[in-house]
CSV table of C-alpha atoms and ligand atoms in Angstrom, one decimal:
chain,number,residue,atom,x,y,z
A,9,UNK,CA,-5.0,2.3,13.2
A,10,UNK,CA,-1.3,2.2,12.7
A,11,UNK,CA,0.4,5.3,11.2
A,12,UNK,CA,3.9,5.6,9.9
A,13,UNK,CA,5.3,9.1,10.6
A,14,UNK,CA,8.4,10.0,8.5
A,15,UNK,CA,9.7,13.2,10.0
A,16,UNK,CA,13.2,14.3,10.9
A,17,UNK,CA,12.2,17.1,13.2
A,18,UNK,CA,11.4,15.8,16.7
A,19,UNK,CA,9.8,19.2,17.7
A,20,UNK,CA,7.1,18.2,15.2
A,21,UNK,CA,7.2,14.5,15.6
A,22,UNK,CA,7.0,14.2,19.4
A,23,UNK,CA,3.9,16.3,19.9
A,24,UNK,CA,2.3,14.6,16.9
A,25,UNK,CA,3.0,11.2,18.2
A,26,UNK,CA,1.7,12.1,21.6
A,27,UNK,CA,-1.4,13.8,20.3
A,28,UNK,CA,-2.3,11.1,17.9
A,29,UNK,CA,-1.8,8.6,20.7
A,30,UNK,CA,-4.4,10.3,22.8
A,31,UNK,CA,-6.8,9.8,19.9
A,32,UNK,CA,-6.0,6.1,19.8
A,33,UNK,CA,-3.6,6.0,16.9
A,34,UNK,CA,-0.4,4.0,17.0
A,35,UNK,CA,2.5,5.9,15.6
A,36,UNK,CA,5.7,4.4,14.3
A,37,UNK,CA,8.1,7.3,13.9
A,38,UNK,CA,11.2,7.3,11.7
A,39,UNK,CA,13.5,10.2,10.9
A,40,UNK,CA,14.8,9.4,7.4
A,41,UNK,CA,13.3,8.5,4.0
A,42,UNK,CA,15.3,5.3,3.9
A,43,UNK,CA,14.0,4.2,7.3
A,44,UNK,CA,10.5,5.1,6.2
A,45,UNK,CA,10.8,2.9,3.1
A,46,UNK,CA,12.2,0.1,5.1
A,47,UNK,CA,9.4,0.4,7.6
A,48,UNK,CA,6.7,0.0,5.0
A,49,UNK,CA,7.7,-3.6,4.2
A,50,UNK,CA,4.7,-4.3,6.4
A,51,UNK,CA,2.2,-1.7,5.1
A,52,UNK,CA,0.9,0.7,7.7
A,53,UNK,CA,-2.7,2.0,7.5
A,54,UNK,CA,-1.5,5.5,6.6
A,55,UNK,CA,1.8,7.3,6.0
A,56,UNK,CA,2.5,10.9,7.2
A,57,UNK,CA,5.4,12.1,5.1
A,58,UNK,CA,7.5,15.1,5.7
A,59,UNK,CA,8.9,16.4,2.4
A,60,UNK,CA,12.0,17.9,3.8
A,61,UNK,CA,14.1,14.9,4.9
A,62,UNK,CA,17.8,14.7,5.6
A,63,UNK,CA,18.7,11.8,3.4
A,64,UNK,CA,16.4,11.9,0.4
A,65,UNK,CA,13.7,14.1,-1.2
A,66,UNK,CA,10.3,13.4,0.3
A,67,UNK,CA,8.9,13.3,-3.2
A,68,UNK,CA,11.1,10.4,-4.0
A,69,UNK,CA,9.9,8.6,-0.9
A,70,UNK,CA,6.3,9.3,-2.0
A,71,UNK,CA,7.1,7.9,-5.5
A,72,UNK,CA,8.6,4.8,-4.1
A,73,UNK,CA,5.8,4.2,-1.7
A,74,UNK,CA,3.2,4.6,-4.3
A,75,UNK,CA,5.1,2.3,-6.7
A,76,UNK,CA,4.6,-0.6,-4.3
A,77,UNK,CA,1.4,0.1,-2.4
A,78,UNK,CA,-1.8,2.0,-2.3
A,79,UNK,CA,-1.3,3.0,1.3
A,80,UNK,CA,-2.9,6.5,1.9
A,81,UNK,CA,-0.2,9.2,2.1
A,82,UNK,CA,-0.6,12.6,3.7
A,83,UNK,CA,2.3,14.9,3.0
A,84,UNK,CA,3.6,17.3,5.7
A,85,UNK,CA,5.0,20.4,4.0
A,86,UNK,CA,6.7,23.6,5.0
A,87,UNK,CA,5.7,27.0,3.8
A,88,UNK,CA,7.2,27.7,0.4
A,89,UNK,CA,6.8,24.1,-0.8
A,90,UNK,CA,3.7,24.8,-2.9
A,91,UNK,CA,5.2,23.3,-6.0
A,92,UNK,CA,6.2,20.2,-4.2
A,93,UNK,CA,2.7,19.8,-2.9
A,94,UNK,CA,1.4,19.7,-6.4
A,95,UNK,CA,4.1,17.3,-7.6
A,96,UNK,CA,3.4,15.1,-4.5
A,97,UNK,CA,-0.3,15.0,-5.3
A,98,UNK,CA,0.5,14.0,-8.9
A,99,UNK,CA,2.8,11.3,-7.6
A,100,UNK,CA,-0.1,9.8,-5.7
A,101,UNK,CA,-0.1,11.4,-2.3
A,102,UNK,CA,-3.7,11.8,-1.0
A,103,UNK,CA,-3.5,15.1,0.8
A,104,UNK,CA,-1.1,17.5,2.4
A,105,UNK,CA,-0.9,19.6,5.5
A,106,UNK,CA,1.1,22.8,5.7
A,107,UNK,CA,3.1,23.4,8.9
A,108,UNK,CA,2.1,24.5,11.4
A,109,UNK,CA,-1.0,22.5,12.0
A,110,UNK,CA,-2.9,21.0,14.9
A,111,UNK,CA,-3.6,17.4,15.8
A,112,UNK,CA,-7.3,17.9,15.3
A,113,UNK,CA,-6.8,19.2,11.8
A,114,UNK,CA,-4.6,16.2,11.0
A,115,UNK,CA,-7.1,13.8,12.4
A,116,UNK,CA,-9.8,15.3,10.2
A,117,UNK,CA,-7.6,14.8,7.2
A,118,UNK,CA,-6.8,11.3,8.2
A,119,UNK,CA,-10.5,10.5,8.5
A,120,UNK,CA,-11.3,12.1,5.1
A,121,UNK,CA,-8.5,10.2,3.4
A,122,UNK,CA,-9.3,6.8,4.9
A,123,UNK,CA,-13.0,7.4,4.2
A,124,UNK,CA,-12.2,7.8,0.6
A,125,UNK,CA,-10.0,4.7,0.8
A,126,UNK,CA,-12.9,2.7,2.1
A,127,UNK,CA,-15.4,3.9,-0.5
A,128,UNK,CA,-16.9,1.3,-2.8
A,129,UNK,CA,-14.2,0.6,-5.4
A,130,UNK,CA,-16.0,-1.4,-8.0
A,131,UNK,CA,-16.6,-0.2,-11.5
A,132,UNK,CA,-20.3,-0.6,-11.9
A,133,UNK,CA,-20.0,-2.3,-15.3
A,134,UNK,CA,-18.0,-5.1,-13.9
A,135,UNK,CA,-15.4,-7.1,-15.8
A,136,UNK,CA,-16.6,-6.5,-19.3
A,137,UNK,CA,-15.4,-2.9,-19.4
A,138,UNK,CA,-11.8,-1.9,-19.9
A,139,UNK,CA,-9.7,-3.9,-17.5
A,140,UNK,CA,-7.0,-1.3,-17.1
A,141,UNK,CA,-5.7,-1.2,-13.6
A,142,UNK,CA,-7.5,1.4,-11.6
A,143,UNK,CA,-6.1,2.6,-8.3
A,144,UNK,CA,-8.4,4.8,-6.3
A,145,UNK,CA,-7.0,7.8,-4.6
A,146,UNK,CA,-6.1,5.6,-1.7
A,147,UNK,CA,-6.8,2.3,-0.1
A,148,UNK,CA,-9.0,0.4,-2.6
A,149,UNK,CA,-7.5,-1.0,-5.7
A,150,UNK,CA,-9.5,-2.4,-8.6
A,151,UNK,CA,-8.0,-4.9,-11.1
A,152,UNK,CA,-10.7,-5.9,-13.5
A,153,UNK,CA,-13.3,-7.8,-11.5
A,154,UNK,CA,-11.1,-7.9,-8.4
A,155,UNK,CA,-11.2,-5.2,-5.7
A,156,UNK,CA,-8.6,-5.2,-3.0
A,157,UNK,CA,-9.0,-2.9,0.0
A,158,UNK,CA,-5.8,-2.6,2.0
A,159,UNK,CA,-7.4,-0.7,4.8
A,160,UNK,CA,-10.1,-3.2,5.5
A,161,UNK,CA,-8.0,-6.1,4.2
A,162,UNK,CA,-11.0,-7.3,2.1
A,163,UNK,CA,-11.0,-8.8,-1.3
A,164,UNK,CA,-14.1,-8.9,-3.6
A,165,UNK,CA,-14.3,-10.7,-6.9
A,166,UNK,CA,-17.2,-9.6,-9.1
A,167,UNK,CA,-18.7,-8.2,-5.9
A,168,UNK,CA,-18.4,-11.4,-4.0
A,169,UNK,CA,-16.3,-11.5,-0.8
A,170,UNK,CA,-13.3,-13.8,-1.0
A,171,UNK,CA,-12.1,-15.1,2.3
A,172,UNK,CA,-8.3,-15.0,2.4
A,173,UNK,CA,-5.9,-15.9,5.2
A,174,UNK,CA,-3.8,-12.9,6.4
A,175,UNK,CA,-0.8,-14.3,4.5
A,176,UNK,CA,-2.7,-14.9,1.3
A,177,UNK,CA,-4.0,-11.3,1.5
A,178,UNK,CA,-0.5,-10.0,2.0
A,179,UNK,CA,0.8,-12.0,-0.9
A,180,UNK,CA,-2.0,-10.7,-3.2
A,181,UNK,CA,-1.6,-7.2,-2.0
A,182,UNK,CA,2.1,-7.3,-2.6
A,183,UNK,CA,1.8,-8.6,-6.2
A,184,UNK,CA,-1.0,-6.1,-6.8
A,185,UNK,CA,1.4,-3.3,-5.8
A,186,UNK,CA,2.5,-3.4,-9.4
A,187,UNK,CA,0.4,-5.6,-11.5
A,188,UNK,CA,2.3,-7.2,-14.4
A,189,UNK,CA,5.6,-6.8,-12.8
A,190,UNK,CA,7.5,-10.1,-12.1
A,191,UNK,CA,8.6,-10.4,-8.5
A,192,UNK,CA,11.3,-12.9,-7.7
A,193,UNK,CA,10.6,-15.6,-5.1
A,194,UNK,CA,13.2,-13.9,-2.8
A,195,UNK,CA,11.5,-10.5,-3.1
A,196,UNK,CA,8.2,-12.0,-2.3
A,197,UNK,CA,9.6,-14.0,0.6
A,198,UNK,CA,11.4,-11.0,2.0
A,199,UNK,CA,8.4,-8.8,1.9
A,200,UNK,CA,5.4,-11.1,2.6
A,201,UNK,CA,7.2,-13.4,5.0
A,202,UNK,CA,10.3,-12.2,6.6
A,203,UNK,CA,13.4,-10.2,5.4
A,204,UNK,CA,15.6,-12.9,6.9
A,205,UNK,CA,13.7,-15.9,5.6
A,206,UNK,CA,16.3,-18.3,4.3
A,207,UNK,CA,14.4,-21.6,4.5
A,208,UNK,CA,12.6,-23.5,1.8
A,209,UNK,CA,10.1,-21.5,-0.1
A,210,UNK,CA,7.6,-24.2,-0.7
A,211,UNK,CA,5.2,-22.3,1.5
A,212,UNK,CA,5.1,-19.6,-1.2
A,213,UNK,CA,3.9,-22.2,-3.8
A,214,UNK,CA,1.3,-23.4,-1.4
A,215,UNK,CA,0.0,-19.8,-0.9
A,216,UNK,CA,0.0,-19.1,-4.7
A,217,UNK,CA,-2.0,-22.3,-5.2
A,218,UNK,CA,-4.5,-21.3,-2.6
A,219,UNK,CA,-4.9,-17.8,-4.1
A,220,UNK,CA,-5.4,-19.3,-7.6
A,221,UNK,CA,-8.0,-21.6,-6.2
A,222,UNK,CA,-9.9,-19.0,-4.2
A,223,UNK,CA,-9.8,-16.5,-7.1
A,224,UNK,CA,-11.2,-19.2,-9.3
A,225,UNK,CA,-8.7,-18.8,-12.1
A,226,UNK,CA,-5.0,-19.7,-12.1
A,227,UNK,CA,-4.4,-16.9,-14.6
A,228,UNK,CA,-4.5,-14.3,-11.7
A,229,UNK,CA,-1.0,-15.4,-10.6
A,230,UNK,CA,1.2,-16.4,-13.4
A,231,UNK,CA,4.4,-18.3,-12.9
A,232,UNK,CA,7.5,-16.9,-14.7
A,233,UNK,CA,9.7,-19.9,-14.9
A,234,UNK,CA,13.0,-19.6,-13.1
A,235,UNK,CA,12.1,-16.1,-11.9
A,236,UNK,CA,9.0,-15.7,-9.8
A,237,UNK,CA,5.4,-14.6,-10.1
A,238,UNK,CA,3.3,-11.8,-11.3
A,239,UNK,CA,-0.3,-10.7,-11.0
A,240,UNK,CA,-2.4,-10.4,-14.1
A,241,UNK,CA,-6.0,-10.0,-14.8
A,242,UNK,CA,-6.9,-13.3,-16.5
A,243,UNK,CA,-9.3,-12.0,-19.1
A,244,UNK,CA,-6.6,-9.5,-20.2
A,245,UNK,CA,-4.2,-12.3,-20.8
A,246,UNK,CA,-6.2,-15.1,-22.3
A,247,UNK,CA,-5.7,-17.0,-19.1
A,248,UNK,CA,-3.3,-19.4,-20.7
A,249,UNK,CA,-0.1,-18.3,-19.2
A,250,UNK,CA,-0.4,-19.9,-15.8
A,251,UNK,CA,1.5,-23.1,-16.0
A,252,UNK,CA,1.8,-23.3,-12.3
B,318,LIG,CA1,11.9,18.1,7.8
């Protein structure tokens, strides 16, 4: 399990990194909010987020992270930040720990949060009920009949497992980060492929085509001509928009 630790204080980060390492976690440590946001271009399994960062408000980091992914977030807060904890939870953080805390306590929280993330995410009534986007507290995301679990990297459609290649999953997960939003081809290439990808982007079209085929309806990924792509739940849209 790969954790991203965003914490400017090495006196906290170093023992945490070492302690978590002893329990088998891999920790990527960055010291600023900007570095943290940059590091989540490839989504970690969980983010540990200090709220008191030198370059930006940890709550803004939380908001930005949540706007683009359902990665579980545990806030690390100092005493006297009670109000921030509440705002952070409202912004989509999954839990918080108040300093000082021990590694064992943190691991218990990590386990609790990732258990929730892995819980069955389907709405029992299936696709006929309201198709509003539902994002569980962490990890699993439900879009109508589609359930996407970033932690296990599994996708189910109407309860049926859909086998995606790693890149297809990354593409779907990226578009699902904000359903309905149009992402430019460059944004998608930068994030799902490589930030320095300057070659032909035909591979993107091939992956979009594969996703549409595997999801059984081209309406899942709609082409916005001259701009890029966006994810939509086909039955919400009348499924007529996807011209390819
Ligand atoms: Ca700090």
